[in-house]
PDB file of C-alpha atoms in Angstrom:
ATOM      1  CA  UNK A   1     -20.105 130.788   5.999  1.00  0.00           C
ATOM      2  CA  UNK A   2     -22.417 129.770   3.295  1.00  0.00           C
ATOM      3  CA  UNK A   3     -26.125 129.949   3.986  1.00  0.00           C
ATOM      4  CA  UNK A   4     -27.992 126.811   3.162  1.00  0.00           C
ATOM      5  CA  UNK A   5     -31.210 127.311   1.184  1.00  0.00           C
ATOM      6  CA  UNK A   6     -33.558 124.357   0.936  1.00  0.00           C
ATOM      7  CA  UNK A   7     -33.799 122.756  -2.536  1.00  0.00           C
ATOM      8  CA  UNK A   8     -37.535 123.591  -2.900  1.00  0.00           C
ATOM      9  CA  UNK A   9     -36.851 127.359  -2.554  1.00  0.00           C
ATOM     10  CA  UNK A  10     -34.043 127.317  -5.127  1.00  0.00           C
ATOM     11  CA  UNK A  11     -36.234 125.592  -7.758  1.00  0.00           C
ATOM     12  CA  UNK A  12     -39.360 127.733  -7.261  1.00  0.00           C
ATOM     13  CA  UNK A  13     -38.094 130.843  -8.978  1.00  0.00           C
ATOM     14  CA  UNK A  14     -40.582 132.478 -11.396  1.00  0.00           C
ATOM     15  CA  UNK A  15     -40.307 133.201 -15.089  1.00  0.00           C
ATOM     16  CA  UNK A  16     -38.094 135.981 -16.274  1.00  0.00           C
ATOM     17  CA  UNK A  17     -39.536 138.941 -18.134  1.00  0.00           C
ATOM     18  CA  UNK A  18     -37.850 137.748 -21.322  1.00  0.00           C
ATOM     19  CA  UNK A  19     -39.470 134.323 -21.074  1.00  0.00           C
ATOM     20  CA  UNK A  20     -42.890 135.921 -20.574  1.00  0.00           C
ATOM     21  CA  UNK A  21     -42.368 138.201 -23.579  1.00  0.00           C
ATOM     22  CA  UNK A  22     -41.394 135.246 -25.787  1.00  0.00           C
ATOM     23  CA  UNK A  23     -44.543 133.377 -24.768  1.00  0.00           C
ATOM     24  CA  UNK A  24     -46.696 136.470 -25.445  1.00  0.00           C
ATOM     25  CA  UNK A  25     -45.169 136.862 -28.923  1.00  0.00           C
ATOM     26  CA  UNK A  26     -45.850 133.208 -29.716  1.00  0.00           C
ATOM     27  CA  UNK A  27     -49.467 133.535 -28.572  1.00  0.00           C
ATOM     28  CA  UNK A  28     -49.852 136.710 -30.640  1.00  0.00           C
ATOM     29  CA  UNK A  29     -48.483 135.017 -33.756  1.00  0.00           C
ATOM     30  CA  UNK A  30     -50.796 132.061 -33.312  1.00  0.00           C
ATOM     31  CA  UNK A  31     -53.799 134.355 -32.806  1.00  0.00           C
ATOM     32  CA  UNK A  32     -52.832 136.356 -35.886  1.00  0.00           C
ATOM     33  CA  UNK A  33     -52.711 133.193 -37.953  1.00  0.00           C
ATOM     34  CA  UNK A  34     -55.845 131.487 -36.609  1.00  0.00           C
ATOM     35  CA  UNK A  35     -58.229 134.449 -36.118  1.00  0.00           C
ATOM     36  CA  UNK A  36     -58.636 135.420 -39.808  1.00  0.00           C
ATOM     37  CA  UNK A  37     -59.384 131.824 -40.750  1.00  0.00           C
ATOM     38  CA  UNK A  38     -61.890 131.529 -37.918  1.00  0.00           C
ATOM     39  CA  UNK A  39     -63.723 134.746 -38.778  1.00  0.00           C
ATOM     40  CA  UNK A  40     -63.887 133.789 -42.464  1.00  0.00           C
ATOM     41  CA  UNK A  41     -65.694 130.613 -41.421  1.00  0.00           C
ATOM     42  CA  UNK A  42     -68.104 132.608 -39.256  1.00  0.00           C
ATOM     43  CA  UNK A  43     -69.011 134.772 -42.262  1.00  0.00           C
ATOM     44  CA  UNK A  44     -69.613 131.711 -44.441  1.00  0.00           C
ATOM     45  CA  UNK A  45     -71.815 130.137 -41.786  1.00  0.00           C
ATOM     46  CA  UNK A  46     -73.915 133.306 -41.531  1.00  0.00           C
ATOM     47  CA  UNK A  47     -74.520 133.227 -45.296  1.00  0.00           C
ATOM     48  CA  UNK A  48     -75.526 129.556 -45.065  1.00  0.00           C
ATOM     49  CA  UNK A  49     -77.839 130.325 -42.133  1.00  0.00           C
ATOM     50  CA  UNK A  50     -79.510 133.135 -44.091  1.00  0.00           C
ATOM     51  CA  UNK A  51     -80.070 130.826 -47.071  1.00  0.00           C
ATOM     52  CA  UNK A  52     -81.591 128.195 -44.779  1.00  0.00           C
ATOM     53  CA  UNK A  53     -83.860 130.768 -43.119  1.00  0.00           C
ATOM     54  CA  UNK A  54     -85.041 132.075 -46.501  1.00  0.00           C
ATOM     55  CA  UNK A  55     -85.853 128.510 -47.543  1.00  0.00           C
ATOM     56  CA  UNK A  56     -87.751 127.830 -44.295  1.00  0.00           C
ATOM     57  CA  UNK A  57     -89.677 131.111 -44.546  1.00  0.00           C
ATOM     58  CA  UNK A  58     -90.578 130.358 -48.162  1.00  0.00           C
ATOM     59  CA  UNK A  59     -91.931 126.950 -47.123  1.00  0.00           C
ATOM     60  CA  UNK A  60     -94.015 128.556 -44.368  1.00  0.00           C
ATOM     61  CA  UNK A  61     -95.341 131.078 -46.898  1.00  0.00           C
ATOM     62  CA  UNK A  62     -96.235 128.207 -49.257  1.00  0.00           C
ATOM     63  CA  UNK A  63     -98.174 126.508 -46.449  1.00  0.00           C
ATOM     64  CA  UNK A  64    -100.001 129.791 -45.794  1.00  0.00           C
ATOM     65  CA  UNK A  65    -100.900 129.962 -49.513  1.00  0.00           C
ATOM     66  CA  UNK A  66    -102.246 126.397 -49.443  1.00  0.00           C
ATOM     67  CA  UNK A  67    -104.532 127.231 -46.513  1.00  0.00           C
ATOM     68  CA  UNK A  68    -105.568 130.717 -47.584  1.00  0.00           C
ATOM     69  CA  UNK A  69    -105.485 130.409 -51.360  1.00  0.00           C
ATOM     70  CA  UNK A  70    -103.050 133.333 -51.603  1.00  0.00           C
ATOM     71  CA  UNK A  71     -99.813 134.618 -50.159  1.00  0.00           C
ATOM     72  CA  UNK A  72     -99.905 137.364 -47.525  1.00  0.00           C
ATOM     73  CA  UNK A  73     -99.832 140.824 -49.038  1.00  0.00           C
ATOM     74  CA  UNK A  74     -96.802 143.056 -48.635  1.00  0.00           C
ATOM     75  CA  UNK A  75     -98.829 145.117 -46.142  1.00  0.00           C
ATOM     76  CA  UNK A  76     -99.712 142.028 -44.056  1.00  0.00           C
ATOM     77  CA  UNK A  77     -96.091 140.974 -44.234  1.00  0.00           C
ATOM     78  CA  UNK A  78     -94.649 137.802 -42.831  1.00  0.00           C
ATOM     79  CA  UNK A  79     -96.285 138.525 -39.476  1.00  0.00           C
ATOM     80  CA  UNK A  80     -99.319 136.820 -41.047  1.00  0.00           C
ATOM     81  CA  UNK A  81     -97.384 133.584 -40.577  1.00  0.00           C
ATOM     82  CA  UNK A  82     -97.555 133.979 -36.810  1.00  0.00           C
ATOM     83  CA  UNK A  83    -100.685 136.076 -36.191  1.00  0.00           C
ATOM     84  CA  UNK A  84    -103.998 135.427 -37.919  1.00  0.00           C
ATOM     85  CA  UNK A  85    -105.162 138.217 -40.207  1.00  0.00           C
ATOM     86  CA  UNK A  86    -108.530 139.720 -39.274  1.00  0.00           C
ATOM     87  CA  UNK A  87    -111.586 137.911 -40.696  1.00  0.00           C
ATOM     88  CA  UNK A  88    -109.628 134.998 -42.186  1.00  0.00           C
ATOM     89  CA  UNK A  89    -111.363 131.750 -41.138  1.00  0.00           C
ATOM     90  CA  UNK A  90    -109.083 129.521 -43.249  1.00  0.00           C
ATOM     91  CA  UNK A  91    -105.908 130.590 -41.451  1.00  0.00           C
ATOM     92  CA  UNK A  92    -104.329 127.390 -40.111  1.00  0.00           C
ATOM     93  CA  UNK A  93    -101.310 128.866 -38.400  1.00  0.00           C
ATOM     94  CA  UNK A  94     -99.136 129.696 -36.774  1.00  0.00           C
ATOM     95  CA  UNK A  95     -96.867 128.601 -39.608  1.00  0.00           C
ATOM     96  CA  UNK A  96     -93.704 129.371 -37.622  1.00  0.00           C
ATOM     97  CA  UNK A  97     -92.897 128.165 -34.106  1.00  0.00           C
ATOM     98  CA  UNK A  98     -91.506 131.568 -33.127  1.00  0.00           C
ATOM     99  CA  UNK A  99     -91.683 135.121 -34.413  1.00  0.00           C
ATOM    100  CA  UNK A 100     -90.304 135.867 -37.875  1.00  0.00           C
ATOM    101  CA  UNK A 101     -86.522 135.836 -37.407  1.00  0.00           C
ATOM    102  CA  UNK A 102     -84.109 138.568 -38.341  1.00  0.00           C
ATOM    103  CA  UNK A 103     -81.341 137.655 -40.748  1.00  0.00           C
ATOM    104  CA  UNK A 104     -78.022 136.533 -39.174  1.00  0.00           C
ATOM    105  CA  UNK A 105     -76.770 140.149 -39.241  1.00  0.00           C
ATOM    106  CA  UNK A 106     -79.758 141.509 -37.322  1.00  0.00           C
ATOM    107  CA  UNK A 107     -81.666 143.004 -40.274  1.00  0.00           C
ATOM    108  CA  UNK A 108     -85.282 142.127 -41.137  1.00  0.00           C
ATOM    109  CA  UNK A 109     -85.890 140.035 -44.222  1.00  0.00           C
ATOM    110  CA  UNK A 110     -87.484 141.958 -47.087  1.00  0.00           C
ATOM    111  CA  UNK A 111     -90.820 140.532 -48.257  1.00  0.00           C
ATOM    112  CA  UNK A 112     -92.902 141.604 -51.251  1.00  0.00           C
ATOM    113  CA  UNK A 113     -96.090 140.052 -52.556  1.00  0.00           C
ATOM    114  CA  UNK A 114     -96.615 139.968 -55.451  1.00  0.00           C
ATOM    115  CA  UNK A 115     -92.965 139.624 -56.331  1.00  0.00           C
ATOM    116  CA  UNK A 116     -91.195 141.489 -59.099  1.00  0.00           C
ATOM    117  CA  UNK A 117     -88.668 138.792 -60.078  1.00  0.00           C
ATOM    118  CA  UNK A 118     -90.952 136.327 -61.870  1.00  0.00           C
ATOM    119  CA  UNK A 119     -92.140 134.954 -58.528  1.00  0.00           C
ATOM    120  CA  UNK A 120     -95.360 135.190 -56.603  1.00  0.00           C
ATOM    121  CA  UNK A 121     -93.277 136.479 -53.712  1.00  0.00           C
ATOM    122  CA  UNK A 122     -89.882 138.078 -53.233  1.00  0.00           C
ATOM    123  CA  UNK A 123     -88.035 137.214 -50.060  1.00  0.00           C
ATOM    124  CA  UNK A 124     -84.486 138.369 -49.481  1.00  0.00           C
ATOM    125  CA  UNK A 125     -81.778 139.695 -47.195  1.00  0.00           C
ATOM    126  CA  UNK A 126     -79.449 142.518 -48.140  1.00  0.00           C
ATOM    127  CA  UNK A 127     -76.537 140.671 -46.485  1.00  0.00           C
ATOM    128  CA  UNK A 128     -74.116 141.872 -43.850  1.00  0.00           C
ATOM    129  CA  UNK A 129     -74.076 145.536 -44.907  1.00  0.00           C
ATOM    130  CA  UNK A 130     -77.890 145.810 -45.027  1.00  0.00           C
ATOM    131  CA  UNK A 131     -77.766 147.596 -48.417  1.00  0.00           C
ATOM    132  CA  UNK A 132     -78.701 146.411 -51.923  1.00  0.00           C
ATOM    133  CA  UNK A 133     -75.948 144.848 -53.992  1.00  0.00           C
ATOM    134  CA  UNK A 134     -72.523 143.968 -52.731  1.00  0.00           C
ATOM    135  CA  UNK A 135     -70.217 140.982 -52.899  1.00  0.00           C
ATOM    136  CA  UNK A 136     -69.142 138.262 -50.501  1.00  0.00           C
ATOM    137  CA  UNK A 137     -70.916 138.583 -47.160  1.00  0.00           C
ATOM    138  CA  UNK A 138     -72.476 141.864 -48.323  1.00  0.00           C
ATOM    139  CA  UNK A 139     -74.182 140.220 -51.312  1.00  0.00           C
ATOM    140  CA  UNK A 140     -77.969 140.003 -51.437  1.00  0.00           C
ATOM    141  CA  UNK A 141     -79.447 136.573 -50.657  1.00  0.00           C
ATOM    142  CA  UNK A 142     -82.711 135.944 -52.474  1.00  0.00           C
ATOM    143  CA  UNK A 143     -85.363 133.303 -53.149  1.00  0.00           C
ATOM    144  CA  UNK A 144     -85.184 133.797 -56.929  1.00  0.00           C
TER     145      UNK A 144
END
């Protein structure tokens, strides 16, 4: 005698191992195709963010110069944009809303005053690798 199984139990079988493996391969192929394109865009956006931060820091330094009649020295650093130097009554800061930011890769921006590249100041990031020179994301980003 044949055992009767309700229709709902016959249709509720799970996926086979082969079906699961096919789905995993498809997901892996899609991730392999999309991930490199995504991470390339992340690198480009970090370079753009660093350029924007350098521009904003340079503008804050210009405002400091207008108030003080000079740029901060290399020894004072860009912290002079946030904290008043001792015995400086003309300081009109803070010139930044928050502390001096790190570059998008977590390295401090390099500041020199007077500058050595035909500027009053040098302001730059060494890029992703944190070392002078390089290409692509590792290239130096400067204000000159």
